[in-house]
Short mmCIF file of C-alpha atoms and ligand atoms in Angstrom, two decimals:
data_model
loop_
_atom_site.label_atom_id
_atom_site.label_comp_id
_atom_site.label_asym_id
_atom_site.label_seq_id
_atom_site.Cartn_x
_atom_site.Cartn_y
_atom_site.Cartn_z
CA UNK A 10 -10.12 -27.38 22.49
CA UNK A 11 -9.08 -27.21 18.72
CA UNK A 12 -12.02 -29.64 17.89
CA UNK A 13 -14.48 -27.99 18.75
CA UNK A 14 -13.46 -24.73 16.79
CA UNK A 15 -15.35 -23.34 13.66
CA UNK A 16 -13.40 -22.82 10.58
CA UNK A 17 -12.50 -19.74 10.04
CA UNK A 18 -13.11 -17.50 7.38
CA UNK A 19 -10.69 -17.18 4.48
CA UNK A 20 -8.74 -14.10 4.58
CA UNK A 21 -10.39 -11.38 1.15
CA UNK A 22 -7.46 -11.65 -0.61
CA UNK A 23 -5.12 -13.89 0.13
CA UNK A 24 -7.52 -16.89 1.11
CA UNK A 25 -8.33 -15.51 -2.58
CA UNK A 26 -4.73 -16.52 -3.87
CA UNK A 27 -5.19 -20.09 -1.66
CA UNK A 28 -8.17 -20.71 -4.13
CA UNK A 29 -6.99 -19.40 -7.46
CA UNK A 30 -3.52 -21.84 -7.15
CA UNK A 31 -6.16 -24.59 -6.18
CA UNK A 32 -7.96 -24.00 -9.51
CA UNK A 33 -7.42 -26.52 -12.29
CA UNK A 34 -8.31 -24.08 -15.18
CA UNK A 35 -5.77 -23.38 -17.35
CA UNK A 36 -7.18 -20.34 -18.52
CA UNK A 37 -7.69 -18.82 -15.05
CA UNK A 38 -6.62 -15.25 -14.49
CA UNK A 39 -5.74 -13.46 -11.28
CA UNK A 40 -6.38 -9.79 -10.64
CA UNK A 41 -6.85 -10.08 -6.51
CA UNK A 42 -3.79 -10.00 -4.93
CA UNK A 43 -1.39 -6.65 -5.12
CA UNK A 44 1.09 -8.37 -6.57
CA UNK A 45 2.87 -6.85 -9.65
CA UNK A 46 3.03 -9.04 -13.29
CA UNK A 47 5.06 -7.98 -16.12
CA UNK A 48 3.60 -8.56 -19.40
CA UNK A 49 4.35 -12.58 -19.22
CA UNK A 50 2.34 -12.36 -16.43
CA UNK A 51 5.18 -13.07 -14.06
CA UNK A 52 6.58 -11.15 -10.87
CA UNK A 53 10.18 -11.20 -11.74
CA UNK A 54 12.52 -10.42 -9.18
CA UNK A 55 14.01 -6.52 -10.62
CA UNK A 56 17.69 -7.00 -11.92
CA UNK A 57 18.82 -3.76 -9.30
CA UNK A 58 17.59 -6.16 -6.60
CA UNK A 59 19.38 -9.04 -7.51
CA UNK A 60 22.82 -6.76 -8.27
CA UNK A 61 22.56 -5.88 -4.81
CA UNK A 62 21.69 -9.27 -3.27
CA UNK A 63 24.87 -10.34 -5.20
CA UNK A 64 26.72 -7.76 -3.68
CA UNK A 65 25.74 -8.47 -0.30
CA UNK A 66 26.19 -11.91 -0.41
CA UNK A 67 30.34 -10.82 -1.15
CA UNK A 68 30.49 -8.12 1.00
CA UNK A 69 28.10 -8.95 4.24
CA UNK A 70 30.51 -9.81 7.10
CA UNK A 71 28.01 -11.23 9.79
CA UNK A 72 24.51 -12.58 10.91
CA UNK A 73 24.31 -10.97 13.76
CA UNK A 74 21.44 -9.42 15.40
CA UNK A 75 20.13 -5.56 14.40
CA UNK A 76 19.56 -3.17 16.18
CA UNK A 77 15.73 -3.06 17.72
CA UNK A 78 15.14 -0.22 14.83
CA UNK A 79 17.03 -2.12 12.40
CA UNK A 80 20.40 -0.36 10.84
CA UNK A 81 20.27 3.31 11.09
CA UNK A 82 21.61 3.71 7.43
CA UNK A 83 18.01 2.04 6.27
CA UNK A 84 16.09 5.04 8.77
CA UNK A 85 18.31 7.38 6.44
CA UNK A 86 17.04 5.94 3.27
CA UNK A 87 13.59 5.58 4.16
CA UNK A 88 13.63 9.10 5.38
CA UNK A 89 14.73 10.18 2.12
CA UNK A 90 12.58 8.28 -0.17
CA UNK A 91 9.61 9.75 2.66
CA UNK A 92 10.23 13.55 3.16
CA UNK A 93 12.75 13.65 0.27
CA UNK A 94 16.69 14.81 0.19
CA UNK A 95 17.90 17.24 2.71
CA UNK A 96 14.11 17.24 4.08
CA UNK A 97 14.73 19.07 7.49
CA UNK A 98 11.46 17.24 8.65
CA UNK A 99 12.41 15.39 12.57
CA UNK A 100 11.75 11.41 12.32
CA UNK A 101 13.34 8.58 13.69
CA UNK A 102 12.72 5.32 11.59
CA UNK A 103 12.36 1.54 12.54
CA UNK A 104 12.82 -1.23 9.89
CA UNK A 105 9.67 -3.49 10.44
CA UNK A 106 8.34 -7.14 8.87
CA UNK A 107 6.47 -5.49 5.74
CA UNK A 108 3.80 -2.44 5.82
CA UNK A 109 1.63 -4.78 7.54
CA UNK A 110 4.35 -5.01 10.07
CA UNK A 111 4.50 -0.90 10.25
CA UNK A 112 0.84 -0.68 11.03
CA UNK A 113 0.71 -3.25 13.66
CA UNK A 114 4.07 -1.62 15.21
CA UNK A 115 2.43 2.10 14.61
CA UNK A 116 -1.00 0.61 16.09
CA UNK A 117 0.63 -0.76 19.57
CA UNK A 118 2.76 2.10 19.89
CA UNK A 119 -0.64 4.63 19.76
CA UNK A 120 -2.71 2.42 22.04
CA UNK A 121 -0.06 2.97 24.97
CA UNK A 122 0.10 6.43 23.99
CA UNK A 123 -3.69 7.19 23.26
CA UNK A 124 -5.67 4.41 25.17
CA UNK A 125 -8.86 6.35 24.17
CA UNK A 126 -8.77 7.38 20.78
CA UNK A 127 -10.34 6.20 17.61
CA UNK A 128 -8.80 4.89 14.58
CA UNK A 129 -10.77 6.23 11.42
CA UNK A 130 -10.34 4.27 7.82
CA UNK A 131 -11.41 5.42 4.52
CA UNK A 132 -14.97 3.72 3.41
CA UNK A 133 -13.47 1.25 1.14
CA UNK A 134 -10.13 0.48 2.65
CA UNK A 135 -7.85 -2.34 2.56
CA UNK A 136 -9.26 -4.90 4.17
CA UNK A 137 -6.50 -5.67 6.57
CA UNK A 138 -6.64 -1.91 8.15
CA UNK A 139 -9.69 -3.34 10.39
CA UNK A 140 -8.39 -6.33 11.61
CA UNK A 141 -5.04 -4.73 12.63
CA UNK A 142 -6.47 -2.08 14.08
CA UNK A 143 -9.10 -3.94 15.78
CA UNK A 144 -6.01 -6.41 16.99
CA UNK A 145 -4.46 -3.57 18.96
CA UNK A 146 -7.22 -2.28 20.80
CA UNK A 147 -8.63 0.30 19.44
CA UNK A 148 -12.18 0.77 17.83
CA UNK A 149 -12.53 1.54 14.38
CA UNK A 150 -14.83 4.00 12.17
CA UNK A 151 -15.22 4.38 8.92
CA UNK A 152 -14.30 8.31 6.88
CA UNK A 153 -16.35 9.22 3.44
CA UNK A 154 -14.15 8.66 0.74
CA UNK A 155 -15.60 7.28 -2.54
CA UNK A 156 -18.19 7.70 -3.99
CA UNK A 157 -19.55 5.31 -6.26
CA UNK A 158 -21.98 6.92 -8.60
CA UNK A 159 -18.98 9.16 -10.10
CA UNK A 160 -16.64 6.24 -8.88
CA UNK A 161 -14.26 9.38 -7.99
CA UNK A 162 -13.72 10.95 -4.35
CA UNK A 163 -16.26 12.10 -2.07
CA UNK A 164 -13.97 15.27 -1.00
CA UNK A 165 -17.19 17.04 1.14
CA UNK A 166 -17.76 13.81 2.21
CA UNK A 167 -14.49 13.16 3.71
CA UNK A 168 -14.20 16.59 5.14
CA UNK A 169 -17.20 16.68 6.66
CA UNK A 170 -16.10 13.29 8.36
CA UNK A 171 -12.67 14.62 9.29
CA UNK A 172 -14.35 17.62 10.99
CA UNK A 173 -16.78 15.21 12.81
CA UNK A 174 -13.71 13.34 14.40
CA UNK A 175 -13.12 13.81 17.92
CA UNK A 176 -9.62 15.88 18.56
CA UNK A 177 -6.70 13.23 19.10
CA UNK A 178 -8.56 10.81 16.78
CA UNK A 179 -6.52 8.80 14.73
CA UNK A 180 -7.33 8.91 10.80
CA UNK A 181 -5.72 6.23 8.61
CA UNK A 182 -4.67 8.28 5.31
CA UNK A 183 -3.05 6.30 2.04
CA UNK A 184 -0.31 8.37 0.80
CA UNK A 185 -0.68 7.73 -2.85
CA UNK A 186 -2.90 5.07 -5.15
CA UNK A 187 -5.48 4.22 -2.27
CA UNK A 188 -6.20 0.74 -1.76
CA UNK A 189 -8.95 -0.68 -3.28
CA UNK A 190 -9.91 2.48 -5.09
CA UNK A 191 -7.10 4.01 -6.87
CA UNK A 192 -8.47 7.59 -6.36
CA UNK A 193 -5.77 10.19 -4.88
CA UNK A 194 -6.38 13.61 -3.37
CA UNK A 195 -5.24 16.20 -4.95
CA UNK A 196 -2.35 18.31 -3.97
CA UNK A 197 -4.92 21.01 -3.35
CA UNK A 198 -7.06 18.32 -1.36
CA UNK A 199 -4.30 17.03 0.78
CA UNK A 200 -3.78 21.27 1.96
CA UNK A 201 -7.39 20.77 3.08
CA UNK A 202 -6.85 17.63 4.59
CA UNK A 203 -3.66 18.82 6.29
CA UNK A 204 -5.66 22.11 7.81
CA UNK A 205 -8.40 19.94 8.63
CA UNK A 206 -6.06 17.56 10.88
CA UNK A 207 -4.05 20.16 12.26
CA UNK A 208 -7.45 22.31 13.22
CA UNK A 209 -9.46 19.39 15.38
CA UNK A 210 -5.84 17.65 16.22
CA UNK A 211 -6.16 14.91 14.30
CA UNK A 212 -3.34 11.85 14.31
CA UNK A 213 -2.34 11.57 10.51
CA UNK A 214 -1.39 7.97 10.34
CA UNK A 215 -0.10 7.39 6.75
CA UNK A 216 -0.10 4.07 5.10
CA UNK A 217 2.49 4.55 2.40
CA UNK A 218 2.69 1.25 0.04
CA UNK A 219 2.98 2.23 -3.40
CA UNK A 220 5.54 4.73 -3.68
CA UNK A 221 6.31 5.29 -7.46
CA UNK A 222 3.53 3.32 -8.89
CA UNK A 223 1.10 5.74 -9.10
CA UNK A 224 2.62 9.62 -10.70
CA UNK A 225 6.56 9.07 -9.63
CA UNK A 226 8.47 8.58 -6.65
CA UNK A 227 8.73 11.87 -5.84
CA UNK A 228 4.73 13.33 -7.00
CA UNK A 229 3.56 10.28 -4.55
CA UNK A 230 4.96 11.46 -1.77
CA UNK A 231 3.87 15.01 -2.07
CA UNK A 232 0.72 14.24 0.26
CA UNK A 233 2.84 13.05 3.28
CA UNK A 234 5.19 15.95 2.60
CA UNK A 235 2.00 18.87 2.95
CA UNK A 236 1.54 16.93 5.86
CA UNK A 237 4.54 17.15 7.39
CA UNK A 238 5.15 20.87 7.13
CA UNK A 239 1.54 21.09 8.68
CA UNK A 240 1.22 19.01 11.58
CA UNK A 241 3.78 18.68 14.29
CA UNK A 242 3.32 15.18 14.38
CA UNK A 243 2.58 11.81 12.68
CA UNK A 244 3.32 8.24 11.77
CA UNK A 245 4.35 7.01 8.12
CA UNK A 246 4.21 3.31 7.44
CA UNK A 247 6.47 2.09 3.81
CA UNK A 248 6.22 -0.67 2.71
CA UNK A 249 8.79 -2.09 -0.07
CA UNK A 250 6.90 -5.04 -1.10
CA UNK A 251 5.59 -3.10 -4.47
CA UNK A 252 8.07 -0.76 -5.59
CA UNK A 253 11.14 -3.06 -4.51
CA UNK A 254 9.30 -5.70 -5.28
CA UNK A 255 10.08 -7.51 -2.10
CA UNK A 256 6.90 -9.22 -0.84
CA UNK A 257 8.33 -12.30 0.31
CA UNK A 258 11.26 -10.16 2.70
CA UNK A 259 9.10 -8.33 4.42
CA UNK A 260 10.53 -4.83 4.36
CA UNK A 261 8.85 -2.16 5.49
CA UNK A 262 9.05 1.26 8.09
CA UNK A 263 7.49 2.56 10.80
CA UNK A 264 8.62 6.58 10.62
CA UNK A 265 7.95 8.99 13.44
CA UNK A 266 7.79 12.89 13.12
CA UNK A 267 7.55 15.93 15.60
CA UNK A 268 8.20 19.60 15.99
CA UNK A 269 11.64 18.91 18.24
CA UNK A 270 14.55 16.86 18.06
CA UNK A 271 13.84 15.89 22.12
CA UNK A 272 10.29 14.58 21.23
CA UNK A 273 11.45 12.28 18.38
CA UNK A 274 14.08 11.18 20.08
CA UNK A 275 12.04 9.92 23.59
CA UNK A 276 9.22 8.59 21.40
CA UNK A 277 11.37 6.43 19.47
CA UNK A 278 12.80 5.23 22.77
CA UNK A 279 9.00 4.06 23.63
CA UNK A 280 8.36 2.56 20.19
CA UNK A 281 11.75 0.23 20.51
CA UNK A 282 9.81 -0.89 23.41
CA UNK A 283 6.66 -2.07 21.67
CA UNK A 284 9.02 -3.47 18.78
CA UNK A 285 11.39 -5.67 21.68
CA UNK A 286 8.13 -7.33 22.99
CA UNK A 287 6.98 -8.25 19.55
CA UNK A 288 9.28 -9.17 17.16
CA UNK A 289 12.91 -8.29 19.16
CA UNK A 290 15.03 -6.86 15.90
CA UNK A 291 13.62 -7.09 12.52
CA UNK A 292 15.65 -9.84 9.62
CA UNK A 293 18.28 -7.88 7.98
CA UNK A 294 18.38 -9.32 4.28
CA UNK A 295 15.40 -7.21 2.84
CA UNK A 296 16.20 -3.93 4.30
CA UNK A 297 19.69 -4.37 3.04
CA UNK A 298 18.72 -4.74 -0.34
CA UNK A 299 16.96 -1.37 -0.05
CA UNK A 300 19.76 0.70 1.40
CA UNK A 301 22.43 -0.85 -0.96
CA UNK A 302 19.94 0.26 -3.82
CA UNK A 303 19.33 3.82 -2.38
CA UNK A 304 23.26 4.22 -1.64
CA UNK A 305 24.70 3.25 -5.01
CA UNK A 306 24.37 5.52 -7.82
CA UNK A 307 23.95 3.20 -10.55
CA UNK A 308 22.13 0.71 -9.05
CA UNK A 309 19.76 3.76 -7.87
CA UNK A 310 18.83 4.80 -11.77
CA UNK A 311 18.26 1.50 -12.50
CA UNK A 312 15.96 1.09 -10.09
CA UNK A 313 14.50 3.85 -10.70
CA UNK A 314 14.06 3.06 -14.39
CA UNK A 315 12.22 0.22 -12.88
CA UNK A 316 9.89 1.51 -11.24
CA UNK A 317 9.16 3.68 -14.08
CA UNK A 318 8.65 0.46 -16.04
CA UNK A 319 5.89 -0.98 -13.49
CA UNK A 320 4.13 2.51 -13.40
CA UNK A 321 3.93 2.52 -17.11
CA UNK A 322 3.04 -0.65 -17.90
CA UNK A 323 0.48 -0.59 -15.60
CA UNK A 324 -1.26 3.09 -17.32
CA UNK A 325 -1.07 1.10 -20.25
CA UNK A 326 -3.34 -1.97 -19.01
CA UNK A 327 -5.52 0.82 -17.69
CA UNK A 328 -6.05 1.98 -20.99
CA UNK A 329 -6.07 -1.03 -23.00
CA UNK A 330 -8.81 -2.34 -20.44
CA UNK A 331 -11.08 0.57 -21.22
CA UNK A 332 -10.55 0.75 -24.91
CA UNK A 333 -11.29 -3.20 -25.26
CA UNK A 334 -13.94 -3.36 -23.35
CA UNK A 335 -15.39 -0.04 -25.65
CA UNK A 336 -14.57 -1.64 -28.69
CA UNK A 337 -16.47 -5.54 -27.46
CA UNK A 338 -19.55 -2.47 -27.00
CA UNK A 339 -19.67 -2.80 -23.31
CA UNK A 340 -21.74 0.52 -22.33
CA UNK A 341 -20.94 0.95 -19.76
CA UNK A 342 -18.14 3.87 -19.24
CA UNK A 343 -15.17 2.55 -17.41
CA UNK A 344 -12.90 5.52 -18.10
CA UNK A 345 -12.73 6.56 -15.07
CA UNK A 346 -10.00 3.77 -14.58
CA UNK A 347 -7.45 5.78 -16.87
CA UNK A 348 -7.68 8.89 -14.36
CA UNK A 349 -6.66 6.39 -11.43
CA UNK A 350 -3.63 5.83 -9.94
CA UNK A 351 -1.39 2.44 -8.67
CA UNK A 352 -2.10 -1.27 -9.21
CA UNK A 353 -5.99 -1.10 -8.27
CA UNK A 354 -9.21 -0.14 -9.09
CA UNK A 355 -12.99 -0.23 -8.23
CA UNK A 356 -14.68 -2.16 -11.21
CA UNK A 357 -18.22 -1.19 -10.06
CA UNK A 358 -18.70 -5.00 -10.74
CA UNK A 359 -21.90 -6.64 -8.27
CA UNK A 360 -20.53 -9.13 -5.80
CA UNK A 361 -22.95 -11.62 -8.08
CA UNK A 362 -20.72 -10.57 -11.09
CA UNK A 363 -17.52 -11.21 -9.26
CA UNK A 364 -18.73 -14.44 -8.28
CA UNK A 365 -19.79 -15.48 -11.38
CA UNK A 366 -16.41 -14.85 -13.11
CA UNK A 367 -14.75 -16.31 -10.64
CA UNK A 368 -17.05 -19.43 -11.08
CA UNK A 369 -17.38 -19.55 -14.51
CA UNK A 370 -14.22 -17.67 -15.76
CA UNK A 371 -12.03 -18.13 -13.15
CA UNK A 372 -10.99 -14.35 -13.03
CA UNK A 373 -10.53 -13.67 -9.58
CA UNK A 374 -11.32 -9.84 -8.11
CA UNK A 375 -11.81 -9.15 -4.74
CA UNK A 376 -15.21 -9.15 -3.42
CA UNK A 377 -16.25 -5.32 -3.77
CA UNK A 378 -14.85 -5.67 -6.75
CA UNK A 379 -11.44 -4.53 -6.72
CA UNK A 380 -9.00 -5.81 -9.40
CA UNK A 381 -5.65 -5.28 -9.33
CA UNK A 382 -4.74 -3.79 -12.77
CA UNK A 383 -1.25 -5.20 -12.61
CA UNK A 384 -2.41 -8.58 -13.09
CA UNK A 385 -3.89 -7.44 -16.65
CA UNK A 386 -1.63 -8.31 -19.46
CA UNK A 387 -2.50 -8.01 -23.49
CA UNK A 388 -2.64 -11.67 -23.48
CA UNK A 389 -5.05 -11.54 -20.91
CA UNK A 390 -7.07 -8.85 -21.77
CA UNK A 391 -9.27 -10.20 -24.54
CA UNK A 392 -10.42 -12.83 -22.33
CA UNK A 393 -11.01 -11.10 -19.43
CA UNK A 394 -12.87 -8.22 -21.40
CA UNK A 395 -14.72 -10.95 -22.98
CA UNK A 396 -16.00 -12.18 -19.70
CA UNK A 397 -16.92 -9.01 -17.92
CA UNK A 398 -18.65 -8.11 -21.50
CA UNK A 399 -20.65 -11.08 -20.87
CA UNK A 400 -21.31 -10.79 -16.68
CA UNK A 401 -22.94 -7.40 -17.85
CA UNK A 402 -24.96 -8.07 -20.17
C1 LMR B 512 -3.17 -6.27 -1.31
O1 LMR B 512 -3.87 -5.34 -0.89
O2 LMR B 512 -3.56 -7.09 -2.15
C2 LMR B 512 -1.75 -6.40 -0.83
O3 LMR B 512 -1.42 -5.33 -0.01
C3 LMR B 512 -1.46 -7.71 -0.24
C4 LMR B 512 -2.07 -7.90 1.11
O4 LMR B 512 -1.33 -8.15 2.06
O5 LMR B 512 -3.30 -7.83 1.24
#
């Protein structure tokens, strides 16, 4: 059976990481992943991370299992980080295997529920959002969202879409720096958006990934709060890969909100269902580090102070990319990457350019032509500016 399969194809981006480690050139430079770099171009594990691990590792008294939603003291955290403190919003919380994890979870969970609906994705979206969407069931449709000759959003666009969904549709929404485009709504925009789902009952489904990267922990979550004060219910998926960075412990949320206390409460009960069948109880290690974090006051500012780091650094490639690239006399404008939020952004590059930096640089970017603007560094950037100088010629 296995022999006579077809290969099959790479994954975007990570079958993009498989073939920048295979790459012998030393010079090689890789802005496809979402992976955060510091300025040595390493992802260093944050120092309020590993005061916590240490302090688990003293303090943690047994291995075994969770709960099915995890520990209820991570739901508590999440919530907060989510709605912010003393929201009185109604959720229940699961701990799941990463923000991939969430959106599978949140995607089997909605196919019991709504067995006819239709998931709708921003045109560009991650990658991924198809296939796990696809995966559990349901079909999917793309929303206006960007428009690339102002490489900024398509608002009428999007609206119009939104109004064209059919009511109970389900509408994939990225909380804050949109993946691959780095273009936000407004707070103004996110009203509309709110009034818009509310009016043809729309399903907000929130992918929430980047949390503090993009304006500041709280300004990123201020579209999933209009949200929540407009509709009576939703799903928000965290992930803590980014702003924890915690990629490799997969920690992540599935959050559930409603108008009563009743209707949290019994779909919660069907959602530890569709968690029991798929992955039982989630690890504990990763979401540990995050509530130890949130729960302890110093370790909390430092964190904080962190994340502030990551979001700052990161403006600053944004602008250092568009000022070299100005000053090596590149015409065209690429400002519009300093009014962007989070680690990516749309280059505008041709698939034919992204190929042939790939081949000939070995600068990786996503096909589409997303680079992830945390991989820049100012001992990168005069190469790589060198390079796309050259591809656009
Ligand atoms: C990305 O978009 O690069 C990240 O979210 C990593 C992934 O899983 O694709």
């Amino acid at each position: 059976m296995f022999e006579k399969l077809e290969m099959a194809p790479a994954d975007p981006i990570l079958g993009l990481t498989e073939a920048f480690n295979k790459d012998p050139n030393p010079n090689k430079i890789n802005l496809g992943v979402g992976v955060y770099k510091d300025e040595a171009g390493s992802t260093p594990i944050m120092n309020s991370v590993r005061k916590a691990e240490k302090l688990l590792v003293d303090t943690e008294k047994t291995k075994s299992y969770l709960p099915i939603p995890g520990a209820p003291a991570y739901g508590k955290v999440v919530q907060e980080l989510v709605f912010g403190k003393g929201s009185k919003v109604m959720a229940c919380t699961a701990q799941t295997p990463g923000g991939t994890g969430a959106l599978r979870i949140a995607g089997e969970f909605l196919k019991k529920l709504k067995p006819n609906a239709k998931v709708w994705v921003s045109d560009p979206t991650w990658p991924n959002h198809n296939g796990v969407f696809a995966a559990a069931g349901f079909p999917v449709g793309k929303y206006a969202y960007y428009n690339p000759q102002t490489c900024s959003l398509n608002f009428d666009g999007m609206l119009a879409s939104l109004k064209g969904m059919t009511p109970g549709d389900i509408v994939v929404l990225h909380a804050c720096c949109h993946n691959p485009s780095g273009i936000d709504p407004t707070a103004e925009q996110w009203k509309q958006i709110a009034a818009v789902s509310k009016e043809k009952d729309l399903f907000p489904l929130i992918d929430f990934a980047y949390q503090g990267l993009g304006r500041g922990l709280e300004e990123d979550a201020e579209g999933v709060r209009i949200l929540a004060a407009a509709v009576p219910e939703m799903i928000v998926c965290s992930s803590f890969s980014k702003n924890f960075g915690l990629y490799n412990e997969r920690v992540g949320a599935v959050t559930l909100t409603a108008a009563t206390q009743d209707a949290v409460d019994k779909a919660f009960s069907h959602l530890k269902i569709t968690i029991r069948v798929i992955y039982s109880n989630p690890p504990s290690h990763g979401g540990s580090i995050v509530t130890t974090i949130m729960n302890n006051p110093e370790l909390r500012r430092e964190w904080e102070t962190e994340v502030a780091e990551i979001r700052q650094r990161i403006k600053q490639m944004r602008e250092l990319f568009v000022s070299t690239l100005k000053a090596k006399g590149v015409k065209k404008d690429f400002s519009f990457l300093t009014t962007q939020y989070g680690m990516f952004s749309f280059s505008c590059l041709s698939d034919d350019q992204v190929k042939t930096l790939k081949d000939k640089y070995g600068i990786y970017i996503v096909g589409g032509g997303r680079m992830n603007v945390a991989g820049m560094t100012k001992a990168n950037m005069e190469p790589l500016c060198n390079a796309i100088a050259e591809v656009l010629k």
